[in-house]
XYZ file of C-alpha atoms in Angstrom:
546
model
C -51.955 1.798 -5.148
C -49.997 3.852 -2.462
C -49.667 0.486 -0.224
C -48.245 -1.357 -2.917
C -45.723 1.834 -3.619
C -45.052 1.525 -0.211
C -44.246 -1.653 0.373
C -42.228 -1.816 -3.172
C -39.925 1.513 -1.686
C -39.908 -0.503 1.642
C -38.773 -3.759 -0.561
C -35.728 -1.601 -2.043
C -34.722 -0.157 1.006
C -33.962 -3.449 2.935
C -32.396 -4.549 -0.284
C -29.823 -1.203 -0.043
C -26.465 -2.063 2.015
C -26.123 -0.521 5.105
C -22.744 -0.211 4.445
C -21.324 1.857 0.992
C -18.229 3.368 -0.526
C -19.058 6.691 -2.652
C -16.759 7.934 -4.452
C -16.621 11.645 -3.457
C -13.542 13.426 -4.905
C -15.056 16.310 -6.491
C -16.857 16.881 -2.813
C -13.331 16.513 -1.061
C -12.019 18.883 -3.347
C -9.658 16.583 -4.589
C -8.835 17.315 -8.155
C -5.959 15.486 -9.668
C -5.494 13.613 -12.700
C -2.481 11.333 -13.692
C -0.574 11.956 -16.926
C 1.491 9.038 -18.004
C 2.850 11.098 -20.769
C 1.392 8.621 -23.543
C 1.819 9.824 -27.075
C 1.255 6.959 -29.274
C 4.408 5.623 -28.959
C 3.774 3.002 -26.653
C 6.916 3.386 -24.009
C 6.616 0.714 -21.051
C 6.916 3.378 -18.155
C 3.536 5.235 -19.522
C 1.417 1.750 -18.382
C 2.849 1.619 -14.899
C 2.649 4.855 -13.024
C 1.441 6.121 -9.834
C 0.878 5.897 -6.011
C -0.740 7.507 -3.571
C 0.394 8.092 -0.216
C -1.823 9.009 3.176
C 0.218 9.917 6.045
C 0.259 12.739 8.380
C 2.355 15.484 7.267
C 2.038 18.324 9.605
C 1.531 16.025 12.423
C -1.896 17.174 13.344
C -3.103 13.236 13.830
C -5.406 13.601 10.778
C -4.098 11.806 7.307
C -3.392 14.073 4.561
C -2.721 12.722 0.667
C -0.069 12.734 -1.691
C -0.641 11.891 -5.391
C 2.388 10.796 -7.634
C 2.362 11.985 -11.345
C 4.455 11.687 -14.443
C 5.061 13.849 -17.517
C 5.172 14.439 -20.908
C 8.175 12.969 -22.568
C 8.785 15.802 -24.661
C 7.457 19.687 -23.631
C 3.851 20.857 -24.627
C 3.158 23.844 -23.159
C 1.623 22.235 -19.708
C 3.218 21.173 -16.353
C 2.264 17.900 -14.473
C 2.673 17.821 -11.088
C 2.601 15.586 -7.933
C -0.366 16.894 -5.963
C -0.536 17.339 -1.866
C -3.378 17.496 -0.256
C -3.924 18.986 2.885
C -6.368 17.483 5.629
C -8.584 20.522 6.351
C -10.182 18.111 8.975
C -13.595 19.091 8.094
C -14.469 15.898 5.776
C -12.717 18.430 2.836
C -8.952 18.343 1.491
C -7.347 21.787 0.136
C -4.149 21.396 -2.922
C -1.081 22.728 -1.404
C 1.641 21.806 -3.231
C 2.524 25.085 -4.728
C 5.823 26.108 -2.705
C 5.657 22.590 -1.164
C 8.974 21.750 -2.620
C 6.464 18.860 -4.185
C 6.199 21.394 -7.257
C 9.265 19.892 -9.245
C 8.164 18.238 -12.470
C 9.279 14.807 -13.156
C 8.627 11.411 -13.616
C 7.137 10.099 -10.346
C 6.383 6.638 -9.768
C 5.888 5.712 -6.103
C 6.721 7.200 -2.801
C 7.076 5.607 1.119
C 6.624 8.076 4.085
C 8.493 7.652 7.866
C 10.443 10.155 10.004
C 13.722 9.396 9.053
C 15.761 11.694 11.486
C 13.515 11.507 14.273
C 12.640 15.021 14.221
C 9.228 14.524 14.707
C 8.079 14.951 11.427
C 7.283 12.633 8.362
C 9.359 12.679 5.435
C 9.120 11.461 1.830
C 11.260 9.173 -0.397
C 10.236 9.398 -3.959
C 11.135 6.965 -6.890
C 10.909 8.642 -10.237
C 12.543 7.804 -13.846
C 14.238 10.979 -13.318
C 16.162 10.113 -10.274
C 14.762 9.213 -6.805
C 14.158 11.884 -4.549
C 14.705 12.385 -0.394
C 12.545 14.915 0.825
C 13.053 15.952 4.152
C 9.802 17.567 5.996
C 10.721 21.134 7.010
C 7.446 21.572 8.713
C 4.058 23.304 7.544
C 3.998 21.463 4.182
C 7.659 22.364 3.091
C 9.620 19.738 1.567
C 13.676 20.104 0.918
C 15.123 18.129 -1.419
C 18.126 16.524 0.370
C 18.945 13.830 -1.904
C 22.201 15.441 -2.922
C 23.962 15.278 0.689
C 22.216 11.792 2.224
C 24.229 9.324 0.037
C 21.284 8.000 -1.461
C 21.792 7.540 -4.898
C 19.589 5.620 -6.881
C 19.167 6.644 -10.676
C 17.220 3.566 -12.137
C 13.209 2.473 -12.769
C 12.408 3.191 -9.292
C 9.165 1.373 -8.132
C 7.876 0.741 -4.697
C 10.070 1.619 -1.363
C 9.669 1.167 2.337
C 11.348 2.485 5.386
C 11.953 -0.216 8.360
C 14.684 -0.179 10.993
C 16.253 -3.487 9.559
C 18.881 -3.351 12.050
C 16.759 -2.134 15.285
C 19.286 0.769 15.867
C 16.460 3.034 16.338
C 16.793 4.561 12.774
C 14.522 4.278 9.985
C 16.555 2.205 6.817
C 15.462 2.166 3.248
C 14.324 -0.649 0.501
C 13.798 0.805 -2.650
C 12.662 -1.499 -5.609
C 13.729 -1.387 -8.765
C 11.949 -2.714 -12.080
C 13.632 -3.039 -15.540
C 16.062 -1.697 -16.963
C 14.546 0.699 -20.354
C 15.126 3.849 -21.612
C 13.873 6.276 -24.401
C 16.760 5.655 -26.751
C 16.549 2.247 -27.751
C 12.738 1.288 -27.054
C 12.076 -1.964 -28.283
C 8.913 -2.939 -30.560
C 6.288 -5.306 -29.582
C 2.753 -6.279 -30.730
C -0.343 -8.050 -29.826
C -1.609 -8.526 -33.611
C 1.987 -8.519 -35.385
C 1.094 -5.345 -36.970
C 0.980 -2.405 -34.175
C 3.121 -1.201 -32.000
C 1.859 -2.475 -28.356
C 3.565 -2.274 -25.093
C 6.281 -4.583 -24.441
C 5.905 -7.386 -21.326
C 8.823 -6.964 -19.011
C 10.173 -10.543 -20.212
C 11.723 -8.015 -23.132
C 13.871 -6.400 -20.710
C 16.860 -7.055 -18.641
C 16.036 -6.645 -14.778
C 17.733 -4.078 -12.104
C 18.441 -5.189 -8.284
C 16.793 -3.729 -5.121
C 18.773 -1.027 -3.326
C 18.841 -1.190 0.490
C 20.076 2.028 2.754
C 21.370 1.922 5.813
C 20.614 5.370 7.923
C 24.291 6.515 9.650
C 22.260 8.930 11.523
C 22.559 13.139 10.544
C 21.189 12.585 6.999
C 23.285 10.806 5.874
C 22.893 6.720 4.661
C 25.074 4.025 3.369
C 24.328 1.680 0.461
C 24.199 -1.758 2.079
C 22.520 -3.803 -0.348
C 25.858 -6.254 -1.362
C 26.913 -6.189 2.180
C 23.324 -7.466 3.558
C 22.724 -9.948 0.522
C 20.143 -8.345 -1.531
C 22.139 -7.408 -4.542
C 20.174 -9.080 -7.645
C 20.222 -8.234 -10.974
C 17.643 -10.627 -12.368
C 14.898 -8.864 -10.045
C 11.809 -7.275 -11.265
C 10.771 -5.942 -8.081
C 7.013 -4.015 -8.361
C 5.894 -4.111 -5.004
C 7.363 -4.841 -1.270
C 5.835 -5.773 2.164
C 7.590 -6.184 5.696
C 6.779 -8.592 7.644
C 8.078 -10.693 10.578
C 7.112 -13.841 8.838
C 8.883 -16.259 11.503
C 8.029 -14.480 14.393
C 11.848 -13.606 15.677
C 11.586 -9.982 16.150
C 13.461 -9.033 12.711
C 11.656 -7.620 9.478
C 12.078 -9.586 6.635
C 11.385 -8.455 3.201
C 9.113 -9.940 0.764
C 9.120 -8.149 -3.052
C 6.609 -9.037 -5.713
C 8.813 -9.452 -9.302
C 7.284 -9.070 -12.575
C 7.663 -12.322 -14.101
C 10.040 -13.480 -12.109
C 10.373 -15.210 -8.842
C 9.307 -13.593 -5.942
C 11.791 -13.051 -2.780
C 11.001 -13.758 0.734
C 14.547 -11.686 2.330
C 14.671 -13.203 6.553
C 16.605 -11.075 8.509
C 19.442 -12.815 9.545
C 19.227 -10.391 12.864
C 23.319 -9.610 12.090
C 22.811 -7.183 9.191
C 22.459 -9.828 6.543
C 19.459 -11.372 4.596
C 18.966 -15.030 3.701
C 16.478 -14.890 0.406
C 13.801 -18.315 1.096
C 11.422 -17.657 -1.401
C 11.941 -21.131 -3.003
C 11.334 -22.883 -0.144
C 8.761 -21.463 1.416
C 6.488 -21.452 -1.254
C 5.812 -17.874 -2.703
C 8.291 -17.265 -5.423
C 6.276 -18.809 -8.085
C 1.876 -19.707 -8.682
C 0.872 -23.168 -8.276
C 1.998 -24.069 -11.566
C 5.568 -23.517 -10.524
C 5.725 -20.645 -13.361
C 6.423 -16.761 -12.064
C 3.814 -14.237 -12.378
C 3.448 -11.045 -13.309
C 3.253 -9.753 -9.900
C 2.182 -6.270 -8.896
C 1.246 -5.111 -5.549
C 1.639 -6.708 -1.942
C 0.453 -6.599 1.666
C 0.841 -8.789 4.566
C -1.099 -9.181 7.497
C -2.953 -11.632 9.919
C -6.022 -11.860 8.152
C -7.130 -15.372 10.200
C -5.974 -14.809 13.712
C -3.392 -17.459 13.654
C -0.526 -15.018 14.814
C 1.430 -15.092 11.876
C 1.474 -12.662 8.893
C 0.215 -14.046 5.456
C 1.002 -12.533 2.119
C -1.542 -11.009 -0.617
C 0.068 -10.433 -4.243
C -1.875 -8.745 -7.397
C -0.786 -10.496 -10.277
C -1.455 -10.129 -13.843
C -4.703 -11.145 -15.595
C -5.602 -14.877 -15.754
C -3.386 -14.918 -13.004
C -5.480 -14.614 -10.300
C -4.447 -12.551 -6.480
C -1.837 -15.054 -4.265
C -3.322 -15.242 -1.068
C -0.060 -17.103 0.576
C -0.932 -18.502 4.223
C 1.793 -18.686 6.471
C 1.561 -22.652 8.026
C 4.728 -21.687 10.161
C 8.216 -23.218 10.097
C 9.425 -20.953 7.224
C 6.053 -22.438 4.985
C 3.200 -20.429 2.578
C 0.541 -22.142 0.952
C -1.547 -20.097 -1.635
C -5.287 -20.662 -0.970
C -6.318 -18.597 -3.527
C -6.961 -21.136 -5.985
C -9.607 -23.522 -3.888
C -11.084 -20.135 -2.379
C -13.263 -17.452 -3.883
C -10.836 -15.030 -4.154
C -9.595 -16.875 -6.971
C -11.671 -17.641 -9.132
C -13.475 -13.740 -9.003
C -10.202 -12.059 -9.433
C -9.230 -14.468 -12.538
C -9.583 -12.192 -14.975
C -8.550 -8.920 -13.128
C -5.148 -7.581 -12.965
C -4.608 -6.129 -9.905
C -1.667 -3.400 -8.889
C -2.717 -2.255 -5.446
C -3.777 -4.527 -3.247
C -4.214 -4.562 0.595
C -5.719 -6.465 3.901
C -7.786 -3.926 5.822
C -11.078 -3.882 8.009
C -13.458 -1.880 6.227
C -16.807 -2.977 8.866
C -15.123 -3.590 11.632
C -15.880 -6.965 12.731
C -12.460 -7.576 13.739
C -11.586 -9.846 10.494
C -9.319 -8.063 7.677
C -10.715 -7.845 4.369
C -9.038 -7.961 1.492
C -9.307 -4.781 -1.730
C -7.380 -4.993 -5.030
C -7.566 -2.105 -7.359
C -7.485 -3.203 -10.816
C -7.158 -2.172 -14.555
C -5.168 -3.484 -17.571
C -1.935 -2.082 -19.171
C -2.750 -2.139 -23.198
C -6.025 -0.060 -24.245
C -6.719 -2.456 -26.706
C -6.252 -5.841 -25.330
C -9.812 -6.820 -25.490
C -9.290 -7.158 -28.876
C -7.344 -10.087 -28.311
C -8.815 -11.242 -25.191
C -12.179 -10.721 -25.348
C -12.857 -11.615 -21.703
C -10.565 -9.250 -20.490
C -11.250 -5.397 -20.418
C -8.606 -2.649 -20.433
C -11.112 -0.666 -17.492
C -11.616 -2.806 -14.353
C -13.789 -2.042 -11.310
C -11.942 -3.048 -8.000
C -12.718 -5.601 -6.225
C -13.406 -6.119 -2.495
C -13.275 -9.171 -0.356
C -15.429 -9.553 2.888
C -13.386 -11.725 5.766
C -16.290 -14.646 6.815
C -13.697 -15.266 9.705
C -13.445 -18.939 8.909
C -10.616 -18.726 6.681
C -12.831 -17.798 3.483
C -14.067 -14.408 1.851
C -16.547 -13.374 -0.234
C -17.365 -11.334 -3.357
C -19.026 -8.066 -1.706
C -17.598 -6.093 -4.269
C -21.479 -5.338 -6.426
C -23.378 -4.728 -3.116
C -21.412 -2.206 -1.293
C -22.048 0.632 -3.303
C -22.755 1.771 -7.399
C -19.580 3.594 -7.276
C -17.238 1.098 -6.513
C -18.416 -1.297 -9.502
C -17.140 1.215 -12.118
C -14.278 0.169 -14.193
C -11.350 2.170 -13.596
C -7.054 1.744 -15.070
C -6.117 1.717 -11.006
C -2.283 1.387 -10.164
C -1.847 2.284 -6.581
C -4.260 2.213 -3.561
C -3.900 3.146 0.350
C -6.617 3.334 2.913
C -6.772 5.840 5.986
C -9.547 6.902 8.324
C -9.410 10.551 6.602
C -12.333 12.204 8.132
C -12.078 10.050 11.707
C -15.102 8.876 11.686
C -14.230 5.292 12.927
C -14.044 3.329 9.315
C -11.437 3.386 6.704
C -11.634 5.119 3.278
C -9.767 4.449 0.048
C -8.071 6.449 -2.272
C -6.835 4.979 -5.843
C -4.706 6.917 -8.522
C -5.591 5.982 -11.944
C -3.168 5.638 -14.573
C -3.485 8.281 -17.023
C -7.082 9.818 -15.228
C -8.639 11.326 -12.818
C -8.136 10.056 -9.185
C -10.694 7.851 -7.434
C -11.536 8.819 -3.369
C -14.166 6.329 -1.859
C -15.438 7.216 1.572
C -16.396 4.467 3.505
C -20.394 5.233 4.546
C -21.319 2.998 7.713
C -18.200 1.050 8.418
C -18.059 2.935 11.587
C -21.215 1.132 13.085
C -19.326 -1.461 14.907
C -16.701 -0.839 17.645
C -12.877 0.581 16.609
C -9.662 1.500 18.072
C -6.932 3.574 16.412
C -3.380 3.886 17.819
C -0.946 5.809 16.777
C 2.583 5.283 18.424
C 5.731 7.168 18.522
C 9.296 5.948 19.300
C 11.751 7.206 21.292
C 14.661 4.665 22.072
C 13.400 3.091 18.843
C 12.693 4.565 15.784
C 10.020 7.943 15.931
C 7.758 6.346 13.264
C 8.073 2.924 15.829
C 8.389 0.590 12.735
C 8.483 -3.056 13.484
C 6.391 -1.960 16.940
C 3.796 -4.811 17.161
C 0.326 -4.262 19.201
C -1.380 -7.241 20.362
C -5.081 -6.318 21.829
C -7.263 -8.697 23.590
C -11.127 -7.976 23.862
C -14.160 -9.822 24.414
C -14.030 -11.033 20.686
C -10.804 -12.471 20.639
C -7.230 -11.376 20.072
C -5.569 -9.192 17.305
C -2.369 -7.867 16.528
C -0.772 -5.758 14.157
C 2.998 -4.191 13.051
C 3.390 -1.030 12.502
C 4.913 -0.799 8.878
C 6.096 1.377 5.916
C 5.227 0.241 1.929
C 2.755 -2.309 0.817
C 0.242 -1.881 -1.874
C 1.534 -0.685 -5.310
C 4.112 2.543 -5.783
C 1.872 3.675 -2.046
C 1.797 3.687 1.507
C -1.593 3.512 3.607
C -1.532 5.423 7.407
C 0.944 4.802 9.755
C -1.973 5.002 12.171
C -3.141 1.016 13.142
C -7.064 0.603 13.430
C -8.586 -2.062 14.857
C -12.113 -3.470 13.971
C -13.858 -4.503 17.156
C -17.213 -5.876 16.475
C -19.589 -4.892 18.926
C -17.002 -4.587 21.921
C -17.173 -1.963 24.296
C -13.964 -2.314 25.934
C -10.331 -3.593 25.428
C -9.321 -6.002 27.924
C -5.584 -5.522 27.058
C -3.019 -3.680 24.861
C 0.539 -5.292 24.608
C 3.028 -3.531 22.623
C 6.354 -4.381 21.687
C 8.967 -2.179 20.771
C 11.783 -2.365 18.158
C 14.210 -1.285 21.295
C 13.550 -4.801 23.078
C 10.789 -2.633 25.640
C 7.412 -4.162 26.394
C 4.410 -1.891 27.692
C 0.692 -3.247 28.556
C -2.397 -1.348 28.816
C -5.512 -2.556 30.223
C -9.198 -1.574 30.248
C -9.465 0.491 27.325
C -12.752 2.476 25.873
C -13.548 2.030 22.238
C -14.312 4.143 19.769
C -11.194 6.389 20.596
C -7.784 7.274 19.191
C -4.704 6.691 21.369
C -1.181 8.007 21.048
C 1.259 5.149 22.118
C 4.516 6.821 23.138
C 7.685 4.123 24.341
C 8.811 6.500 26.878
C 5.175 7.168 28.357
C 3.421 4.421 30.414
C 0.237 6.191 29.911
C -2.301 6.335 26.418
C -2.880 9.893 25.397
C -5.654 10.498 23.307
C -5.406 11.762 19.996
């Protein structure tokens, strides 16, 4: 018998994946759960909260992690706080938010993270029911609420936000989103069975416009959202990617609206947006109906040199996977491919394009879960818990379904809302973390994505802005040619690493590195080692590792 229990253990073995998320919080030390301040009531902000956000906040090069919360609507006895997370860069995270200046109670939706000032430093902007928040990074995890003094002023359903330099003045600007407009006093009263109270769809309330900032320099910003075109009160706006869809060395704006059209902003390179959603294909689904769109991304997940456009969308909805044809054109491909038809039934808030193996092909994750506990009563197909799912690049234009064989943990149903990814513990692959609406936080640690070649490069401005958004890194190895922008945003309510990482297959070297700076300046690196981390600095024409 002990050769057939051999060869039975040997049988499982070669069946296990080589490579496997685990989700490994408690190990981490990462203890958070979300409280979306539900108390049978049924008020639309409680289905909606909150992000996460991995950047690098005492500027050590290794990711630390910021988790949004809510509150209770009225006081009971308890306090619920945003949590920050230290990188003890050890593989283990330590909770220091008390004295952070993160330790105000309030109702925290999402947050975006750049250096706003150019200090050196990473700061925070923070949307919130309660009033959104500027947080200026004081250094060794202090935060100071400067919100008062920078002329930001935006007291509305705050959603997702992103810092670009719109104008290439070397400052960091801000989009905010806004979602609906709701309060307390006044909630309306919906139902799924005509009987109970459920939560109401957004189509019950009137929408709120986008707010963009302008940064004068010294703290201080200017609203500039009529003056650049963006003022529009029918938006719904959930989630926002930048992207240089045309290729002109602008960012343009794209902003996923709740059930209603989605807007594609180009920058009109004079201060000024044109919005070209209409025509170029992603404001509504194939049916020419809007969707209940969530989160957003945008990358170059085929190597064709322009940046395409993933959108979560409601359930039955399926994700948008929008490919950019050129000439100002998207087609969504989701619907013919297999991304479509698995994610059907899912509805997904943070999604992204990342490369969790490294083959030098982004791959596409959506974190998923429903807004009504009891929707399965009336849907039976559709559950209120929803595992994630994840979407291997074949690089031939396709993906698959690897979502059951890369680990037990990642097939448990979760209520997800926002997602980011980082290389955490540097080990070469990148790791996700997911808030959960009203639960306890999800960390997955990507086991064996590091087996095949990487490059991460971190790059710092100096004419242009510190955080070098809108910097674009084109690399050139024996597998073919990448590129990436460095941006702010994307997802749901949450920001991944500023950091870029490149999947490299089984390359040893990079040939080339071409960046391109915000400022206009061009650098180009050549023969590079793998397996490394770089610092990219505009004023040095050397790579520093990091």
């Amino acid at each position: 018998m002990k050769p057939l229990i051999l060869l039975f253990a040997l049988s499982l073995a070669a069946q296990s994946p080589s490579l496997e998320f685990r989700e490994v919080s408690a190990a981490l030390g990462l203890k958070f759960t979300h409280n979306s301040g539900r108390a049978g009531k049924k008020w639309l902000p409680e289905t909606m909260g909150s992000g996460v956000v991995f950047f690098d906040a005492d500027s050590d090069g290794y990711p630390d992690l910021l988790l949004l919360n809510s509150r209770d609507w009225s006081p009971r006895g308890r306090k619920s706080l945003s949590a920050l997370f230290k990188n003890n860069r050890n593989g283990t995270f330590t909770n220091v938010t008390a004295s952070s200046g993160l330790d105000v109670e309030h109702y925290a939706m999402g947050a975006a993270a750049a250096d706003y000032d150019n200090d050196g430093r990473e700061d925070l902007f923070l949307t919130s029911l309660d009033g959104d928040r500027l947080l200026h990074n004081d250094g060794n995890f202090k935060f100071r609420d400067v919100t008062a003094t920078s002329g930001i002023s935006n007291k509305a359903f705050g959603s997702s936000a992103a810092w670009f330099d719109y104008d290439r003045d070397g400052k960091a600007d801000l989009f905010v989103g806004n979602y609906v407009q709701w309060a307390a006093k006044g909630d309306l009263f919906c139902s799924l069975d005509g009987a109970s109270k459920s939560y109401c769809t957004p189509e019950s309330y009137k929408g709120q416009s986008v707010k963009l900032y302008r940064n004068l320099g010294g703290g201080k910003f200017a609203d500039s959202t009529q003056a650049a075109g963006l003022a529009d009160p029918t938006a719904k706006t959930l989630g926002v990617a930048i992207l240089d869809f045309n290729n002109d060395g602008w960012p343009d704006i794209f902003s996923a609206n709740d059930t209603q059209p989605n807007k594609l902003y180009r920058n009109l390179a004079n201060g000024k947006f044109a919005e070209e959603a209409v025509s170029a294909g992603v404001a509504f689904g194939e049916d020419g109906v809007a969707r209940g769109a969530m989160g957003v991304d945008a990358a170059d997940y085929d190597r064709s040199g322009r940046p395409h456009l993933l959108v979560g969308n409601f359930s039955n909805q399926m994700l948008g996977l929008y490919h950019n044809e050129g000439r100002g054109l998207f087609v969504d491909e989701a619907p013919r491919r297999t991304i479509g038809k698995a994610s059907l039934l899912s509805l997904a808030f943070g999604v992204f394009f990342f490369d969790f193996d490294n083959d030098g092909w982004l791959d596409i994750f959506a974190a998923n879960g429903h807004i009504d506990e009891e929707i399965n009563r009336v849907q039976p197909k559709v559950s209120f818990k929803q595992p994630p799912l994840l979407f291997r690049n074949n690089g031939k234009g396709g993906f698959e379904d690897v979502s059951r064989s890369s680990g037990l943990d990642l097939t448990k149903p979760l209520v997800a809302r926002g997602a980011a990814y980082a290389d955490f513990d540097r080990d070469g692959d990148l790791d996700i973390a997911i808030n959960n609406n009203h639960g306890p936080m999800a960390f997955f640690r990507n086991d064996g994505g590091g087996k095949n070649s990487w490059l991460a490069l971190r790059l710092e401005g100096s004419q242009s802005n510190r955080s070098a958004l809108g910097a674009v890194v084109r690399l050139e190895s024996a597998s073919g040619r990448q590129w990436q922008m460095v941006r702010s945003g994307s997802s749901y309510l949450s920001q991944s690493d500023l950091t870029l990482h490149f999947g490299l297959a089984a390359d040893s070297a990079v040939k080339t590195i071409d960046v391109e700076w915000p400022s206009g300046k061009k650098q180009r690196f050549s023969n590079i080692a793998t397996r490394k981390r770089y610092l990219l600095r505009e004023d040095s024409e050397k790579l520093l590792e990091k």
